[in-house]
Amino acid sequence: MKQGLLERLAAGPVICAEGYLFELERRGYLQAGAYVPEVVLDFPEQVENLHRDFLRAGSDVIEAFTYYAHREKLRLIGRENDLEPMNRQALAIARKVAAEGDALVAGNICNTNIYEAGNKDSARQVRAMFEEQVGWAVDAGVDFIVAETISWLGEAEIALDVIRQTKLPSVVTFALHRQGELRDKVSAAEGAKKIEQLGADVVGLNCIRGIRTMMPYVKQIRDAVKIHVAALPVPYRTTTAEPTFESLTEKDPECQHCIPDRRSFPVALDPFQATRYEIAEFGREAQALGMNYLGVCCGAGPHHIRALAEALGRKPAASRFSPDMSKHYAYGNDTRLKQANREYAERL
Ligand SMILES: [Zn+2]
């Protein structure tokens, strides 16, 4: 019998790899802009492979790729009829890959982009969107459900209420934009406290902010609540001046001219990429601070997740190929290496 999310969290950190949209966009299987996971229906084997890559890298959770597979997005690209098949297929793929390891399957709902504070009609539509997606996740037998990248407390409350009806464990993570507060003008910590009171099992932040600009807020959440805390930053070097990955701008004057509108988001963020060492450091720090639902969001690759897993003391399957520079032809120290190359190393 597989251990559930809450048992695992009680025993230590749980890793949840994310960022499928960015990775599959880079690989050429979905489009930046609308960011709809069409790949789930059009190239399902690619989604399966990516899940498997993350599983090998140490993810404890396979999150169904239903992010933005919701009614508002499908309408935008004229594929509303594909809504249900897309969700069911994404859930089936996640289940299949999770069963190859000891991983949990998570259902996923996210920001609807139609929520409007104080508008009852929008609240009704949001709830209906969440209900249909959560219903399909329950049918698929998921272990728990994540509501993520939500920047309105009001929208997160609806999401949590819909998840709570299922009796499954719930994870709610906010997206914190440049202002450093939720869009209803509530601090992240206050919002998290409200979500705790409403019965969530895990609360925290995901996406939008890199490690440096996310951690201060997750610490505040950690201090404010008693439930488990989640931290899933983007692997980009955000700064106090540019705290979100949307706000990052190219600094190299030689390269600025070729980036449309000088906005590096979303497909020119490469120069800001965090290394796996920074991700490892994040993992150690987050664990020490008592955060235990950890991952990396948009921009993450399997190498980041492996670094996170290893930082938490794990040895996932992919660790078989973790770096070993002792056999490098010039930087190595293996006695079988040619001495002349080793002496030439500092001239490389
Ligand atoms: Zn993200």
Short mmCIF file of N, CA and C in Angstrom, two decimals, residues 132-295:
data_model
loop_
_atom_site.label_atom_id
_atom_site.label_comp_id
_atom_site.label_asym_id
_atom_site.label_seq_id
_atom_site.Cartn_x
_atom_site.Cartn_y
_atom_site.Cartn_z
N GLU A 132 -15.45 20.96 -12.78
CA GLU A 132 -15.33 19.94 -13.82
C GLU A 132 -13.94 19.31 -13.82
N GLN A 133 -12.91 20.12 -13.63
CA GLN A 133 -11.55 19.56 -13.62
C GLN A 133 -11.30 18.66 -12.40
N VAL A 134 -11.79 19.10 -11.25
CA VAL A 134 -11.61 18.29 -10.04
C VAL A 134 -12.40 16.98 -10.16
N GLY A 135 -13.56 17.05 -10.78
CA GLY A 135 -14.36 15.84 -11.00
C GLY A 135 -13.60 14.81 -11.83
N TRP A 136 -12.94 15.27 -12.90
CA TRP A 136 -12.17 14.33 -13.74
C TRP A 136 -10.98 13.78 -12.96
N ALA A 137 -10.38 14.62 -12.12
CA ALA A 137 -9.23 14.15 -11.32
C ALA A 137 -9.67 13.06 -10.34
N VAL A 138 -10.84 13.26 -9.72
CA VAL A 138 -11.37 12.25 -8.78
C VAL A 138 -11.66 10.95 -9.53
N ASP A 139 -12.26 11.06 -10.71
CA ASP A 139 -12.54 9.86 -11.52
C ASP A 139 -11.26 9.08 -11.79
N ALA A 140 -10.16 9.82 -11.97
CA ALA A 140 -8.88 9.18 -12.31
C ALA A 140 -8.19 8.60 -11.08
N GLY A 141 -8.75 8.83 -9.91
CA GLY A 141 -8.18 8.25 -8.69
C GLY A 141 -6.90 8.92 -8.21
N VAL A 142 -6.83 10.24 -8.34
CA VAL A 142 -5.62 10.95 -7.90
C VAL A 142 -5.46 10.84 -6.37
N ASP A 143 -4.24 11.04 -5.90
CA ASP A 143 -3.96 10.95 -4.46
C ASP A 143 -4.24 12.25 -3.73
N PHE A 144 -4.09 13.36 -4.43
CA PHE A 144 -4.40 14.67 -3.84
C PHE A 144 -4.55 15.68 -4.97
N ILE A 145 -4.95 16.90 -4.61
CA ILE A 145 -5.19 17.91 -5.65
C ILE A 145 -4.48 19.22 -5.31
N VAL A 146 -3.84 19.76 -6.31
CA VAL A 146 -3.11 21.02 -6.18
C VAL A 146 -3.90 22.14 -6.85
N ALA A 147 -4.04 23.27 -6.16
CA ALA A 147 -4.55 24.49 -6.79
C ALA A 147 -3.37 25.45 -6.79
N GLU A 148 -2.91 25.84 -7.98
CA GLU A 148 -1.64 26.59 -8.00
C GLU A 148 -1.66 27.83 -8.87
N THR A 149 -0.61 28.63 -8.64
CA THR A 149 -0.38 29.85 -9.42
C THR A 149 -1.57 30.80 -9.35
N ILE A 150 -2.19 30.86 -8.18
CA ILE A 150 -3.39 31.68 -8.01
C ILE A 150 -2.99 32.97 -7.27
N SER A 151 -3.32 34.11 -7.85
CA SER A 151 -2.87 35.37 -7.26
C SER A 151 -3.98 36.13 -6.53
N TRP A 152 -5.18 35.55 -6.53
CA TRP A 152 -6.30 36.14 -5.77
C TRP A 152 -6.64 35.21 -4.61
N LEU A 153 -6.73 35.75 -3.40
CA LEU A 153 -7.17 34.93 -2.27
C LEU A 153 -8.58 34.41 -2.53
N GLY A 154 -9.44 35.28 -3.08
CA GLY A 154 -10.83 34.88 -3.35
C GLY A 154 -10.91 33.68 -4.28
N GLU A 155 -10.06 33.67 -5.29
CA GLU A 155 -10.06 32.56 -6.25
C GLU A 155 -9.51 31.29 -5.57
N ALA A 156 -8.48 31.46 -4.74
CA ALA A 156 -7.91 30.31 -4.03
C ALA A 156 -8.94 29.70 -3.07
N GLU A 157 -9.76 30.56 -2.48
CA GLU A 157 -10.79 30.05 -1.56
C GLU A 157 -11.80 29.18 -2.29
N ILE A 158 -12.17 29.61 -3.50
CA ILE A 158 -13.11 28.79 -4.28
C ILE A 158 -12.45 27.46 -4.64
N ALA A 159 -11.19 27.54 -5.08
CA ALA A 159 -10.47 26.31 -5.47
C ALA A 159 -10.41 25.34 -4.29
N LEU A 160 -10.05 25.86 -3.12
CA LEU A 160 -9.93 25.00 -1.94
C LEU A 160 -11.28 24.39 -1.58
N ASP A 161 -12.33 25.19 -1.66
CA ASP A 161 -13.66 24.68 -1.33
C ASP A 161 -14.04 23.52 -2.24
N VAL A 162 -13.74 23.67 -3.52
CA VAL A 162 -14.06 22.60 -4.47
C VAL A 162 -13.23 21.35 -4.17
N ILE A 163 -11.96 21.54 -3.85
CA ILE A 163 -11.11 20.38 -3.53
C ILE A 163 -11.59 19.71 -2.24
N ARG A 164 -11.96 20.52 -1.26
CA ARG A 164 -12.38 19.97 0.04
C ARG A 164 -13.60 19.06 -0.08
N GLN A 165 -14.46 19.32 -1.07
CA GLN A 165 -15.64 18.47 -1.27
C GLN A 165 -15.23 17.02 -1.57
N THR A 166 -14.03 16.85 -2.12
CA THR A 166 -13.59 15.51 -2.52
C THR A 166 -13.01 14.71 -1.36
N LYS A 167 -12.71 15.39 -0.25
CA LYS A 167 -12.06 14.76 0.92
C LYS A 167 -10.60 14.37 0.66
N LEU A 168 -10.08 14.69 -0.51
CA LEU A 168 -8.67 14.40 -0.79
C LEU A 168 -7.80 15.49 -0.17
N PRO A 169 -6.52 15.18 0.12
CA PRO A 169 -5.63 16.22 0.62
C PRO A 169 -5.50 17.36 -0.40
N SER A 170 -5.28 18.57 0.13
CA SER A 170 -5.25 19.74 -0.74
C SER A 170 -3.94 20.52 -0.58
N VAL A 171 -3.43 21.00 -1.70
CA VAL A 171 -2.26 21.87 -1.71
C VAL A 171 -2.68 23.16 -2.42
N VAL A 172 -2.49 24.30 -1.76
CA VAL A 172 -2.85 25.58 -2.38
C VAL A 172 -1.60 26.45 -2.43
N THR A 173 -1.20 26.86 -3.63
CA THR A 173 -0.03 27.73 -3.73
C THR A 173 -0.37 29.00 -4.50
N PHE A 174 0.03 30.11 -3.91
CA PHE A 174 -0.21 31.42 -4.49
C PHE A 174 0.90 31.82 -5.46
N ALA A 175 0.54 32.64 -6.43
CA ALA A 175 1.52 33.29 -7.30
C ALA A 175 1.63 34.74 -6.83
N LEU A 176 2.84 35.14 -6.49
CA LEU A 176 3.04 36.47 -5.93
C LEU A 176 3.72 37.37 -6.96
N HIS A 177 2.98 38.32 -7.47
CA HIS A 177 3.53 39.19 -8.52
C HIS A 177 4.38 40.32 -7.94
N ARG A 178 4.72 41.27 -8.80
CA ARG A 178 5.72 42.29 -8.43
C ARG A 178 5.42 43.02 -7.12
N GLN A 179 4.11 43.24 -6.85
CA GLN A 179 3.72 43.98 -5.64
C GLN A 179 4.07 43.24 -4.35
N GLY A 180 4.29 41.94 -4.44
CA GLY A 180 4.61 41.19 -3.22
C GLY A 180 3.42 40.97 -2.32
N GLU A 181 2.23 41.04 -2.90
CA GLU A 181 1.01 40.72 -2.13
C GLU A 181 -0.01 40.12 -3.10
N LEU A 182 -1.07 39.56 -2.55
CA LEU A 182 -2.10 38.99 -3.41
C LEU A 182 -2.89 40.13 -4.05
N ARG A 183 -3.59 39.82 -5.12
CA ARG A 183 -4.25 40.89 -5.87
C ARG A 183 -5.43 41.48 -5.11
N ASP A 184 -5.91 40.76 -4.09
CA ASP A 184 -6.97 41.34 -3.24
C ASP A 184 -6.36 42.21 -2.14
N LYS A 185 -5.08 42.57 -2.30
CA LYS A 185 -4.37 43.45 -1.35
C LYS A 185 -4.20 42.81 0.02
N VAL A 186 -4.04 41.50 0.02
CA VAL A 186 -3.81 40.75 1.24
C VAL A 186 -2.38 40.24 1.17
N SER A 187 -1.67 40.24 2.30
CA SER A 187 -0.30 39.72 2.26
C SER A 187 -0.34 38.20 2.06
N ALA A 188 0.78 37.68 1.57
CA ALA A 188 0.85 36.23 1.34
C ALA A 188 0.62 35.48 2.65
N ALA A 189 1.20 35.99 3.74
CA ALA A 189 1.07 35.32 5.03
C ALA A 189 -0.39 35.34 5.52
N GLU A 190 -1.05 36.49 5.36
CA GLU A 190 -2.47 36.59 5.76
C GLU A 190 -3.31 35.64 4.91
N GLY A 191 -3.03 35.64 3.62
CA GLY A 191 -3.76 34.75 2.70
C GLY A 191 -3.56 33.30 3.10
N ALA A 192 -2.33 32.95 3.44
CA ALA A 192 -2.03 31.57 3.81
C ALA A 192 -2.77 31.18 5.10
N LYS A 193 -2.84 32.13 6.03
CA LYS A 193 -3.56 31.86 7.28
C LYS A 193 -5.04 31.57 7.01
N LYS A 194 -5.60 32.34 6.10
CA LYS A 194 -7.02 32.14 5.74
C LYS A 194 -7.20 30.76 5.11
N ILE A 195 -6.28 30.40 4.24
CA ILE A 195 -6.36 29.10 3.56
C ILE A 195 -6.20 27.96 4.58
N GLU A 196 -5.36 28.18 5.58
CA GLU A 196 -5.21 27.19 6.66
C GLU A 196 -6.52 27.05 7.43
N GLN A 197 -7.12 28.20 7.78
CA GLN A 197 -8.39 28.16 8.53
C GLN A 197 -9.48 27.42 7.76
N LEU A 198 -9.40 27.52 6.42
CA LEU A 198 -10.44 26.90 5.59
C LEU A 198 -10.16 25.41 5.37
N GLY A 199 -9.06 24.91 5.94
CA GLY A 199 -8.86 23.46 5.96
C GLY A 199 -7.87 22.88 4.97
N ALA A 200 -7.01 23.72 4.38
CA ALA A 200 -6.01 23.17 3.44
C ALA A 200 -4.97 22.36 4.21
N ASP A 201 -4.34 21.44 3.53
CA ASP A 201 -3.28 20.63 4.15
C ASP A 201 -1.90 21.25 3.93
N VAL A 202 -1.74 21.92 2.80
CA VAL A 202 -0.45 22.54 2.46
C VAL A 202 -0.74 23.90 1.84
N VAL A 203 0.06 24.89 2.20
CA VAL A 203 -0.10 26.21 1.59
C VAL A 203 1.28 26.80 1.33
N GLY A 204 1.39 27.61 0.29
CA GLY A 204 2.69 28.21 0.00
C GLY A 204 2.66 29.00 -1.28
N LEU A 205 3.83 29.06 -1.92
CA LEU A 205 3.97 29.84 -3.15
C LEU A 205 4.53 28.95 -4.26
N ASN A 206 4.11 29.24 -5.50
CA ASN A 206 4.76 28.60 -6.65
C ASN A 206 4.88 29.62 -7.78
N CYS A 207 5.82 29.37 -8.66
CA CYS A 207 5.99 30.12 -9.91
C CYS A 207 6.36 31.59 -9.68
N ILE A 208 6.48 32.33 -10.77
CA ILE A 208 6.64 33.79 -10.81
C ILE A 208 7.96 34.31 -10.25
N ARG A 209 8.32 33.90 -9.03
CA ARG A 209 9.51 34.42 -8.38
C ARG A 209 10.62 33.37 -8.31
N GLY A 210 11.85 33.85 -8.47
CA GLY A 210 13.01 32.99 -8.28
C GLY A 210 13.26 32.80 -6.79
N ILE A 211 14.27 31.99 -6.49
CA ILE A 211 14.55 31.64 -5.10
C ILE A 211 14.74 32.88 -4.22
N ARG A 212 15.61 33.77 -4.68
CA ARG A 212 15.97 34.93 -3.86
C ARG A 212 14.77 35.80 -3.49
N THR A 213 13.86 35.97 -4.42
CA THR A 213 12.74 36.88 -4.15
C THR A 213 11.48 36.16 -3.67
N MET A 214 11.53 34.83 -3.67
CA MET A 214 10.39 34.08 -3.13
C MET A 214 10.59 33.75 -1.65
N MET A 215 11.81 33.37 -1.29
CA MET A 215 12.04 32.85 0.07
C MET A 215 11.59 33.77 1.20
N PRO A 216 11.82 35.10 1.12
CA PRO A 216 11.37 35.94 2.24
C PRO A 216 9.87 35.78 2.51
N TYR A 217 9.08 35.62 1.44
CA TYR A 217 7.63 35.49 1.61
C TYR A 217 7.24 34.11 2.12
N VAL A 218 7.96 33.08 1.66
CA VAL A 218 7.62 31.74 2.15
C VAL A 218 7.98 31.63 3.64
N LYS A 219 9.05 32.32 4.04
CA LYS A 219 9.40 32.34 5.46
C LYS A 219 8.26 32.95 6.27
N GLN A 220 7.70 34.05 5.76
CA GLN A 220 6.58 34.68 6.47
C GLN A 220 5.39 33.72 6.58
N ILE A 221 5.17 32.98 5.50
CA ILE A 221 4.07 32.00 5.54
C ILE A 221 4.38 30.93 6.58
N ARG A 222 5.64 30.45 6.58
CA ARG A 222 6.05 29.41 7.54
C ARG A 222 5.77 29.87 8.97
N ASP A 223 6.07 31.15 9.24
CA ASP A 223 5.85 31.69 10.59
C ASP A 223 4.37 31.87 10.90
N ALA A 224 3.56 32.03 9.86
CA ALA A 224 2.15 32.37 10.09
C ALA A 224 1.24 31.17 10.25
N VAL A 225 1.63 30.02 9.71
CA VAL A 225 0.71 28.86 9.74
C VAL A 225 1.35 27.65 10.43
N LYS A 226 0.50 26.69 10.76
CA LYS A 226 0.99 25.45 11.38
C LYS A 226 1.00 24.29 10.38
N ILE A 227 0.24 24.41 9.30
CA ILE A 227 0.18 23.32 8.31
C ILE A 227 1.47 23.28 7.49
N HIS A 228 1.57 22.30 6.61
CA HIS A 228 2.76 22.15 5.76
C HIS A 228 2.88 23.33 4.80
N VAL A 229 4.13 23.69 4.50
CA VAL A 229 4.37 24.85 3.64
C VAL A 229 5.09 24.44 2.36
N ALA A 230 4.61 25.01 1.26
CA ALA A 230 5.16 24.69 -0.06
C ALA A 230 5.98 25.84 -0.62
N ALA A 231 7.08 25.49 -1.28
CA ALA A 231 7.89 26.49 -2.00
C ALA A 231 8.34 25.88 -3.32
N LEU A 232 7.88 26.49 -4.43
CA LEU A 232 8.24 26.02 -5.76
C LEU A 232 8.59 27.22 -6.64
N PRO A 233 9.81 27.75 -6.48
CA PRO A 233 10.21 28.94 -7.24
C PRO A 233 10.49 28.59 -8.71
N VAL A 234 10.63 29.63 -9.52
CA VAL A 234 11.12 29.41 -10.88
C VAL A 234 12.65 29.44 -10.81
N PRO A 235 13.32 28.69 -11.69
CA PRO A 235 14.79 28.63 -11.62
C PRO A 235 15.43 29.79 -12.39
N TYR A 236 15.07 31.01 -12.00
CA TYR A 236 15.65 32.19 -12.64
C TYR A 236 16.14 33.14 -11.56
N ARG A 237 17.18 33.93 -11.91
CA ARG A 237 17.81 34.80 -10.93
C ARG A 237 17.09 36.14 -10.84
N THR A 238 15.95 36.14 -10.18
CA THR A 238 15.20 37.37 -9.98
C THR A 238 15.91 38.20 -8.90
N THR A 239 15.65 39.51 -8.91
CA THR A 239 16.33 40.42 -8.00
C THR A 239 15.33 41.34 -7.32
N THR A 240 15.80 42.12 -6.36
CA THR A 240 14.90 43.06 -5.68
C THR A 240 14.29 44.02 -6.71
N ALA A 241 15.09 44.47 -7.66
CA ALA A 241 14.58 45.40 -8.67
C ALA A 241 13.66 44.71 -9.67
N GLU A 242 13.94 43.45 -9.96
CA GLU A 242 13.13 42.68 -10.91
C GLU A 242 12.76 41.36 -10.24
N PRO A 243 11.76 41.42 -9.34
CA PRO A 243 11.50 40.27 -8.45
C PRO A 243 10.76 39.10 -9.10
N THR A 244 10.21 39.32 -10.31
CA THR A 244 9.44 38.26 -10.96
C THR A 244 10.06 37.92 -12.31
N PHE A 245 9.79 36.73 -12.83
CA PHE A 245 10.42 36.41 -14.11
C PHE A 245 9.80 37.18 -15.27
N GLU A 246 8.61 37.70 -15.06
CA GLU A 246 8.03 38.57 -16.10
C GLU A 246 8.77 39.91 -16.18
N SER A 247 9.34 40.33 -15.03
CA SER A 247 9.95 41.66 -15.00
C SER A 247 11.43 41.66 -15.36
N LEU A 248 12.03 40.50 -15.58
CA LEU A 248 13.46 40.44 -15.90
C LEU A 248 13.74 41.05 -17.27
N THR A 249 14.77 41.89 -17.35
CA THR A 249 15.15 42.47 -18.64
C THR A 249 16.61 42.18 -18.93
N GLU A 250 16.91 42.00 -20.19
CA GLU A 250 18.27 41.67 -20.63
C GLU A 250 19.23 42.79 -20.24
N LYS A 251 20.35 42.42 -19.64
CA LYS A 251 21.31 43.43 -19.18
C LYS A 251 22.44 43.66 -20.17
N ASP A 252 22.71 42.69 -21.02
CA ASP A 252 23.83 42.80 -21.94
C ASP A 252 23.47 43.72 -23.12
N PRO A 253 24.12 44.90 -23.22
CA PRO A 253 23.74 45.83 -24.29
C PRO A 253 23.93 45.24 -25.69
N GLU A 254 24.81 44.26 -25.80
CA GLU A 254 25.03 43.62 -27.10
C GLU A 254 23.85 42.74 -27.52
N CYS A 255 23.03 42.39 -26.55
CA CYS A 255 21.96 41.41 -26.84
C CYS A 255 20.55 41.99 -26.73
N GLN A 256 20.45 43.21 -26.19
CA GLN A 256 19.12 43.78 -25.94
C GLN A 256 18.28 43.94 -27.21
N HIS A 257 18.96 44.38 -28.30
CA HIS A 257 18.21 44.77 -29.50
C HIS A 257 17.41 43.62 -30.12
N CYS A 258 17.85 42.39 -29.92
CA CYS A 258 17.16 41.30 -30.64
C CYS A 258 16.01 40.69 -29.85
N ILE A 259 15.74 41.22 -28.66
CA ILE A 259 14.65 40.67 -27.86
C ILE A 259 13.41 41.56 -28.01
N PRO A 260 12.30 41.02 -28.51
CA PRO A 260 11.10 41.83 -28.74
C PRO A 260 10.66 42.55 -27.46
N ASP A 261 10.41 43.83 -27.55
CA ASP A 261 9.98 44.66 -26.42
C ASP A 261 10.97 44.64 -25.25
N ARG A 262 12.15 44.12 -25.50
CA ARG A 262 13.17 43.98 -24.44
C ARG A 262 12.68 43.18 -23.25
N ARG A 263 11.61 42.44 -23.44
CA ARG A 263 11.08 41.64 -22.33
C ARG A 263 11.61 40.22 -22.49
N SER A 264 12.36 39.79 -21.53
CA SER A 264 12.98 38.46 -21.63
C SER A 264 11.96 37.34 -21.43
N PHE A 265 10.88 37.63 -20.69
CA PHE A 265 9.81 36.66 -20.49
C PHE A 265 9.03 36.49 -21.78
N PRO A 266 8.64 35.30 -22.18
CA PRO A 266 8.97 34.04 -21.51
C PRO A 266 10.08 33.25 -22.20
N VAL A 267 10.46 33.62 -23.43
CA VAL A 267 11.34 32.70 -24.17
C VAL A 267 12.78 33.21 -24.33
N ALA A 268 13.13 34.29 -23.62
CA ALA A 268 14.52 34.75 -23.67
C ALA A 268 15.10 34.84 -22.25
N LEU A 269 14.66 33.93 -21.42
CA LEU A 269 15.10 33.95 -20.02
C LEU A 269 16.39 33.16 -19.79
N ASP A 270 16.90 32.55 -20.84
CA ASP A 270 18.09 31.67 -20.70
C ASP A 270 19.24 32.30 -19.90
N PRO A 271 19.58 33.57 -20.13
CA PRO A 271 20.73 34.12 -19.39
C PRO A 271 20.50 34.24 -17.88
N PHE A 272 19.25 34.12 -17.45
CA PHE A 272 18.94 34.26 -16.02
C PHE A 272 18.82 32.91 -15.31
N GLN A 273 19.03 31.85 -16.05
CA GLN A 273 18.82 30.50 -15.53
C GLN A 273 19.65 30.21 -14.27
N ALA A 274 18.99 29.71 -13.26
CA ALA A 274 19.70 29.29 -12.05
C ALA A 274 20.39 27.96 -12.30
N THR A 275 21.54 27.78 -11.71
CA THR A 275 22.25 26.51 -11.87
C THR A 275 21.68 25.47 -10.91
N ARG A 276 22.08 24.24 -11.13
CA ARG A 276 21.60 23.18 -10.24
C ARG A 276 22.15 23.36 -8.82
N TYR A 277 23.30 24.03 -8.69
CA TYR A 277 23.85 24.25 -7.35
C TYR A 277 22.96 25.20 -6.55
N GLU A 278 22.43 26.20 -7.24
CA GLU A 278 21.53 27.14 -6.55
C GLU A 278 20.25 26.43 -6.12
N ILE A 279 19.79 25.51 -6.96
CA ILE A 279 18.59 24.75 -6.61
C ILE A 279 18.86 23.86 -5.40
N ALA A 280 20.05 23.26 -5.38
CA ALA A 280 20.43 22.41 -4.24
C ALA A 280 20.46 23.23 -2.95
N GLU A 281 21.04 24.43 -3.05
CA GLU A 281 21.12 25.30 -1.89
C GLU A 281 19.72 25.68 -1.40
N PHE A 282 18.84 25.96 -2.37
CA PHE A 282 17.44 26.26 -2.04
C PHE A 282 16.82 25.09 -1.26
N GLY A 283 17.05 23.89 -1.73
CA GLY A 283 16.46 22.71 -1.08
C GLY A 283 16.92 22.58 0.36
N ARG A 284 18.23 22.77 0.57
CA ARG A 284 18.75 22.65 1.94
C ARG A 284 18.18 23.74 2.85
N GLU A 285 18.13 24.96 2.31
CA GLU A 285 17.62 26.07 3.11
C GLU A 285 16.14 25.88 3.44
N ALA A 286 15.37 25.51 2.42
CA ALA A 286 13.93 25.33 2.63
C ALA A 286 13.67 24.24 3.67
N GLN A 287 14.42 23.16 3.57
CA GLN A 287 14.24 22.06 4.53
C GLN A 287 14.58 22.53 5.94
N ALA A 288 15.69 23.26 6.06
CA ALA A 288 16.10 23.75 7.38
C ALA A 288 15.06 24.69 7.99
N LEU A 289 14.36 25.40 7.13
CA LEU A 289 13.35 26.35 7.61
C LEU A 289 12.00 25.67 7.87
N GLY A 290 11.93 24.37 7.60
CA GLY A 290 10.69 23.65 7.89
C GLY A 290 9.65 23.69 6.79
N MET A 291 10.10 23.99 5.57
CA MET A 291 9.18 23.90 4.43
C MET A 291 9.33 22.49 3.88
N ASN A 292 8.23 21.83 3.56
CA ASN A 292 8.44 20.44 3.15
C ASN A 292 7.68 19.96 1.92
N TYR A 293 7.10 20.87 1.18
CA TYR A 293 6.55 20.49 -0.13
C TYR A 293 7.34 21.34 -1.11
N LEU A 294 8.34 20.72 -1.74
CA LEU A 294 9.32 21.49 -2.49
C LEU A 294 9.37 21.08 -3.95
N GLY A 295 9.66 22.07 -4.79
CA GLY A 295 9.79 21.77 -6.21
C GLY A 295 10.32 22.98 -6.93
#
